[in-house]
PDB file of C-alpha atoms in Angstrom:
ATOM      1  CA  UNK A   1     -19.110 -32.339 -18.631  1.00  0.00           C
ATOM      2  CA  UNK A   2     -17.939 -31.712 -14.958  1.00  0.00           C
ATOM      3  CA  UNK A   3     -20.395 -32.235 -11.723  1.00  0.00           C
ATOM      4  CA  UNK A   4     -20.852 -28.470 -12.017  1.00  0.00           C
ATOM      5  CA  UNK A   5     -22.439 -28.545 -15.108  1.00  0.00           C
ATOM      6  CA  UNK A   6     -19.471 -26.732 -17.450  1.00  0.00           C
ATOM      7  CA  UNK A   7     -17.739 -28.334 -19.770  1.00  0.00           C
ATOM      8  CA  UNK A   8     -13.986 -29.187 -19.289  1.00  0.00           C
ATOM      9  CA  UNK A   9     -13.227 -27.135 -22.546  1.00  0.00           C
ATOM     10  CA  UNK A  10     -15.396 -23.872 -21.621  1.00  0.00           C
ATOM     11  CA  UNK A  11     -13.004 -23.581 -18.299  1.00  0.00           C
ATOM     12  CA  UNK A  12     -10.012 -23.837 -20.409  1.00  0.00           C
ATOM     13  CA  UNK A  13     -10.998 -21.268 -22.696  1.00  0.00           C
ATOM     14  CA  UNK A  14     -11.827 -19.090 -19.436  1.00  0.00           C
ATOM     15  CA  UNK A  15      -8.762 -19.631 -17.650  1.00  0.00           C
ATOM     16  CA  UNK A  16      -6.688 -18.625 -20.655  1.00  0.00           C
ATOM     17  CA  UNK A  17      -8.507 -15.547 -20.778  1.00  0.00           C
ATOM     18  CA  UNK A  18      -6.817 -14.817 -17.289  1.00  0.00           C
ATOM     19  CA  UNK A  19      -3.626 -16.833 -17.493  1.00  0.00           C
ATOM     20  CA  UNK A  20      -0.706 -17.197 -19.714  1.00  0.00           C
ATOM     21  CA  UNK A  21       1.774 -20.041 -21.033  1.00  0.00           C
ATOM     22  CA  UNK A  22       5.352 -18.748 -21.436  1.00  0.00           C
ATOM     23  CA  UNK A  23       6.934 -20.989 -24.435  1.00  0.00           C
ATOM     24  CA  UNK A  24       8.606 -22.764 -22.094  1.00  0.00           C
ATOM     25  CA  UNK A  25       5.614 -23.973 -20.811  1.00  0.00           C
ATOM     26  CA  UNK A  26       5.425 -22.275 -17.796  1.00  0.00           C
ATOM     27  CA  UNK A  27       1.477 -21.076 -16.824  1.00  0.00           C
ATOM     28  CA  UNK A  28       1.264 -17.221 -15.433  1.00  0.00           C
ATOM     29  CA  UNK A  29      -1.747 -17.121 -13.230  1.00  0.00           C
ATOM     30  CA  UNK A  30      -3.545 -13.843 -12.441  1.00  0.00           C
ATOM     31  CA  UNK A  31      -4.539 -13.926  -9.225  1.00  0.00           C
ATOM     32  CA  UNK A  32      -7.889 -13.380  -7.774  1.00  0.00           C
ATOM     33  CA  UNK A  33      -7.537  -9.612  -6.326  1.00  0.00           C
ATOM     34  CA  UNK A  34     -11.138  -9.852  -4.861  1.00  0.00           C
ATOM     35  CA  UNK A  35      -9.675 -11.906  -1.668  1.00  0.00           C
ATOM     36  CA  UNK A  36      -8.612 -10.645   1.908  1.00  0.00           C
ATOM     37  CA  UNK A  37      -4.551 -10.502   1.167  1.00  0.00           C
ATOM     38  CA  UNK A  38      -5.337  -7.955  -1.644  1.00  0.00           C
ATOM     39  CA  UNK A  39      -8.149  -5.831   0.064  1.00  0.00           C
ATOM     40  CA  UNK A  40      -6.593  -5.826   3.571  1.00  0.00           C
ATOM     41  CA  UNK A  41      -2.891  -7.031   4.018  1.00  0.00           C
ATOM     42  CA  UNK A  42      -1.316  -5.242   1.203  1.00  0.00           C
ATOM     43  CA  UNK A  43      -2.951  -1.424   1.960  1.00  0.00           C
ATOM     44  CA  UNK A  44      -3.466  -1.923   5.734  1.00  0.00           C
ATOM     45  CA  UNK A  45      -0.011  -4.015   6.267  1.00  0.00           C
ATOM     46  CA  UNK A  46       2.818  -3.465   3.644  1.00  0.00           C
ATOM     47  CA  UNK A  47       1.548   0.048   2.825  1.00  0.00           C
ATOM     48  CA  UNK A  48       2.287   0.951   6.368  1.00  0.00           C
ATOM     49  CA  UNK A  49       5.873  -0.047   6.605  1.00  0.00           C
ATOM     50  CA  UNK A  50       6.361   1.486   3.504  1.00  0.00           C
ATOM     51  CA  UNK A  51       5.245   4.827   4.630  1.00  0.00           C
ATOM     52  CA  UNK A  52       6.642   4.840   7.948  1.00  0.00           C
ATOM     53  CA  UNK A  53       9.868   3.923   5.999  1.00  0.00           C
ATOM     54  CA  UNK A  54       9.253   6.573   3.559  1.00  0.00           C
ATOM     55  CA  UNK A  55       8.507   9.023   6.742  1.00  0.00           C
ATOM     56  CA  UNK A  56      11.910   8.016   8.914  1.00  0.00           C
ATOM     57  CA  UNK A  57      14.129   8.810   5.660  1.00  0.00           C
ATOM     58  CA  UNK A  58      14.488   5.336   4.133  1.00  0.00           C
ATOM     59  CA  UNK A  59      15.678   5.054   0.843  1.00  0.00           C
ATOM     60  CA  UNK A  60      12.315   2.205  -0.581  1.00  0.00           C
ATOM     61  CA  UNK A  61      14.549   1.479  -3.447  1.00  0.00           C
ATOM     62  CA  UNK A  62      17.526   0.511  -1.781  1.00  0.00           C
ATOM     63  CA  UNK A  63      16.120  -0.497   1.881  1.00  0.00           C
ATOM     64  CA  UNK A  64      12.764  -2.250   1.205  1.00  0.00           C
ATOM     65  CA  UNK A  65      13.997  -3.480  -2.102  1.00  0.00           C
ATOM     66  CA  UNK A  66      11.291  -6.794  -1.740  1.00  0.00           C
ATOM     67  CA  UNK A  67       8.580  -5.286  -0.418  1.00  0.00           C
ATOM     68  CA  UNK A  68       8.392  -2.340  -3.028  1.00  0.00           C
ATOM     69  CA  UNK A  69       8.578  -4.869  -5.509  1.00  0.00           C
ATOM     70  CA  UNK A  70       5.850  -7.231  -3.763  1.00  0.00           C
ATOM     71  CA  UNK A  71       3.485  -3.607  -3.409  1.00  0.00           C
ATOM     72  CA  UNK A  72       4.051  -2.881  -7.175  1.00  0.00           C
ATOM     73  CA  UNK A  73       3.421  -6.114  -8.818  1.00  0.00           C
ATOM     74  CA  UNK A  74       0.289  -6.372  -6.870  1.00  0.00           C
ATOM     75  CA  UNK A  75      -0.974  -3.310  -7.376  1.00  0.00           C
ATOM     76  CA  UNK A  76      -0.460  -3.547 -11.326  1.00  0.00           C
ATOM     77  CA  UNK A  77      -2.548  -6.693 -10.806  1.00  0.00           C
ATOM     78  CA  UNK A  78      -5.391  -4.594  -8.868  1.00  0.00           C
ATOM     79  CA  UNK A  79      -5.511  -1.593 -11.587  1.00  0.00           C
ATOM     80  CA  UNK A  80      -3.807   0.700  -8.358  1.00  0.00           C
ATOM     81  CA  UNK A  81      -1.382   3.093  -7.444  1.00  0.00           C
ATOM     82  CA  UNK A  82      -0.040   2.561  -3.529  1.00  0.00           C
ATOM     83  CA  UNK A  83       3.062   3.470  -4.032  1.00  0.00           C
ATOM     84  CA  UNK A  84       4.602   5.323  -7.455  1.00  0.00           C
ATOM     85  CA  UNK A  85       5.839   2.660 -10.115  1.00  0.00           C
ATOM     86  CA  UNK A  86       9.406   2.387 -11.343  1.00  0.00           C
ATOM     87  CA  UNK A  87       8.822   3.930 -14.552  1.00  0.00           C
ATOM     88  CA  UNK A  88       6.641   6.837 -13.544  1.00  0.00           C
ATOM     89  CA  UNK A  89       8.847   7.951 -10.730  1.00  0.00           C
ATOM     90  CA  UNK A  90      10.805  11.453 -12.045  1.00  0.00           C
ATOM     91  CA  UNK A  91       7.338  12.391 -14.157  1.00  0.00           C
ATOM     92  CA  UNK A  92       5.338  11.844 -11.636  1.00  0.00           C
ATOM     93  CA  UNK A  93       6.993  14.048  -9.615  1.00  0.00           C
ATOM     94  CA  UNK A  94       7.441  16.432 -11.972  1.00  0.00           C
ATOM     95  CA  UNK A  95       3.595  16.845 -12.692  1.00  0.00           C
ATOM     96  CA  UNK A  96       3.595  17.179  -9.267  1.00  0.00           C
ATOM     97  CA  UNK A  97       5.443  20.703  -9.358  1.00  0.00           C
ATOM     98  CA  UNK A  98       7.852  18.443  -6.838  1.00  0.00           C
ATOM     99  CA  UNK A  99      10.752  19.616  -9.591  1.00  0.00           C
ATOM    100  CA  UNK A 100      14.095  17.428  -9.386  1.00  0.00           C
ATOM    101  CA  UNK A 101      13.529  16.891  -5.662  1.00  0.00           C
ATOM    102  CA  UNK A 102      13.559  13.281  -3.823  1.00  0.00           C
ATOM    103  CA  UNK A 103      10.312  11.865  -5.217  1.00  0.00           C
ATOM    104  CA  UNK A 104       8.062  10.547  -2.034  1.00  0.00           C
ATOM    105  CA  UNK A 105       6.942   7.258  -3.529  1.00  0.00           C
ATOM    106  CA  UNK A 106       4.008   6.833  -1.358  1.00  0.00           C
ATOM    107  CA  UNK A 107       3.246  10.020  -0.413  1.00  0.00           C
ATOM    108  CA  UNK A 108       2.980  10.561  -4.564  1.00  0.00           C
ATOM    109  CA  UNK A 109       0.649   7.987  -5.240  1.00  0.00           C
ATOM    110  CA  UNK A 110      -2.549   8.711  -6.427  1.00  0.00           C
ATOM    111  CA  UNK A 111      -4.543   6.136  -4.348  1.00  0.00           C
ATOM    112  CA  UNK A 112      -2.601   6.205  -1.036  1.00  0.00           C
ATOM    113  CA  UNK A 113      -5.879   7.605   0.568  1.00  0.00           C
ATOM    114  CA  UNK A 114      -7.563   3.765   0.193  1.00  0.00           C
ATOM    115  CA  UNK A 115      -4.427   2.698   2.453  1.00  0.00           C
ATOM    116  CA  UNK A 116      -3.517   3.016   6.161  1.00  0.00           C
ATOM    117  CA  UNK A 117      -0.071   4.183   5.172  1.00  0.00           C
ATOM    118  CA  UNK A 118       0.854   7.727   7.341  1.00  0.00           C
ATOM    119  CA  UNK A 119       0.314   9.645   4.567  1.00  0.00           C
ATOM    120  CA  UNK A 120      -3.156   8.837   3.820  1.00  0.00           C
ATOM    121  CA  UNK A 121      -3.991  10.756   6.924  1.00  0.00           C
ATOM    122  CA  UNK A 122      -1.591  13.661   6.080  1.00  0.00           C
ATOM    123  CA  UNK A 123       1.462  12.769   7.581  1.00  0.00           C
ATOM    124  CA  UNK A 124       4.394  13.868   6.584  1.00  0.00           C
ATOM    125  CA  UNK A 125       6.908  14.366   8.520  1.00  0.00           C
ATOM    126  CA  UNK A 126       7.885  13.246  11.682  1.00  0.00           C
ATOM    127  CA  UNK A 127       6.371  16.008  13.449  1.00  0.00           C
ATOM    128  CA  UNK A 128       3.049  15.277  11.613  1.00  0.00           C
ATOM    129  CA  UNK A 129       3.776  11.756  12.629  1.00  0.00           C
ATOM    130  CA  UNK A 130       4.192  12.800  16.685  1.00  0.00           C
ATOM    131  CA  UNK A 131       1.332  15.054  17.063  1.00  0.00           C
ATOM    132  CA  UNK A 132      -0.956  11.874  14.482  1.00  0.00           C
ATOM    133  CA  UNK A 133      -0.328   9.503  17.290  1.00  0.00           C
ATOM    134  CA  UNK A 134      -0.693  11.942  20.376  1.00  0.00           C
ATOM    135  CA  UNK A 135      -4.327  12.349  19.090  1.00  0.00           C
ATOM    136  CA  UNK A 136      -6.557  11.102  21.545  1.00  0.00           C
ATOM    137  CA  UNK A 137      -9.610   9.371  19.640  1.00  0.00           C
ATOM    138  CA  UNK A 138     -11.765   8.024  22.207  1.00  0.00           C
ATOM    139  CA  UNK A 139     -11.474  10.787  24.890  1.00  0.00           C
ATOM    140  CA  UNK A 140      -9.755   8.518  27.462  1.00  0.00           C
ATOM    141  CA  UNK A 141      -6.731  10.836  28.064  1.00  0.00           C
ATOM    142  CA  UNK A 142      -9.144  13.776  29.001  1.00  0.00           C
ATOM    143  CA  UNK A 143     -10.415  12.527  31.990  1.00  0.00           C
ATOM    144  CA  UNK A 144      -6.390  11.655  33.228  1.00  0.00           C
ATOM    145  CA  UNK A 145      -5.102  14.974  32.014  1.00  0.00           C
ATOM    146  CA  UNK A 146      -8.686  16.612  34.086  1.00  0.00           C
ATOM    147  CA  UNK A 147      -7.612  14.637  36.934  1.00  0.00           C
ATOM    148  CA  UNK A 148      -4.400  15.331  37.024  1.00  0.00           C
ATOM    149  CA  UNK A 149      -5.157  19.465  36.966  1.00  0.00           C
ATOM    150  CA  UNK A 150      -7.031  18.979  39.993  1.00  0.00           C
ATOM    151  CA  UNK A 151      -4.637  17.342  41.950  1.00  0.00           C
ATOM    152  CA  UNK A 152      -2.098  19.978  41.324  1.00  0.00           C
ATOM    153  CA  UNK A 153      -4.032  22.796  42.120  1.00  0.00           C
ATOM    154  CA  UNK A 154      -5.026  21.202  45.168  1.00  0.00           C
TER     155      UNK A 154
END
């Protein structure tokens, strides 16, 4: 028995329910997706630069080579889509009625609304990008722009 009470062979059987052993004896842990780096960083961090990427005509396979691949294993680990997966890429745009177009793979995603990537707010194109980021959400801009009328007509 351990000071918490388990026994040392109960927490072996659990951890191989969660990890594997290659035959070379190397252990594959499955990480704990419950923590900060998978609720925050990945869809309000690498999402982003994937989508502004995606946005300013950046090929993700070719340009952001490691972080695509960093996005996708983690989100098979979380059960999510963020950004399209290598072997769903031409169907899923396909289904899409996108036909043989450039496939948009995180604008295609199914959960890119749970991220802060552009195109969760409807983003997408640069345009859409300009007038996103000339919004003015907390009404400070009025008053200068009010301001500013007067002194011109006056």
């Amino acid at each position: 028995n351990t000071a918490s009470g388990t026994n040392a062979n109960d927490n072996d059987n659990n951890n191989n329910n969660n990890n594997k052993t290659l035959e070379e004896g190397t252990i594959l842990i499955k990480p704990d997706t419950s923590t900060r780096f998978f609720s925050d960083d990945l869809q309000h961090g690498l999402c982003i630069y994937l989508g502004l990427a995606e946005l300013l005509g950046f090929d993700l396979e070719r340009d952001m080579k490691v972080t695509l691949y960093v996005v996708r294993r983690l989100q098979r680990w979380m059960g999510k889509e963020f950004v399209l997966p290598d072997s769903r890429d031409d169907h899923h745009a396909n289904a899409n009625g996108k036909g043989a177009g450039k496939v948009k793979l995180v604008a295609h995603a199914k959960d890119v609304a749970e991220t802060s990537a552009p195109q969760a707010f409807g983003v997408e194109t640069i345009g859409d990008l300009k007038r996103f980021l000339e919004l003015d959400v907390f009404g400070e801009r009025r008053t200068e722009r009010a301001e500013g009328c007067l002194m011109q007509s006056g």
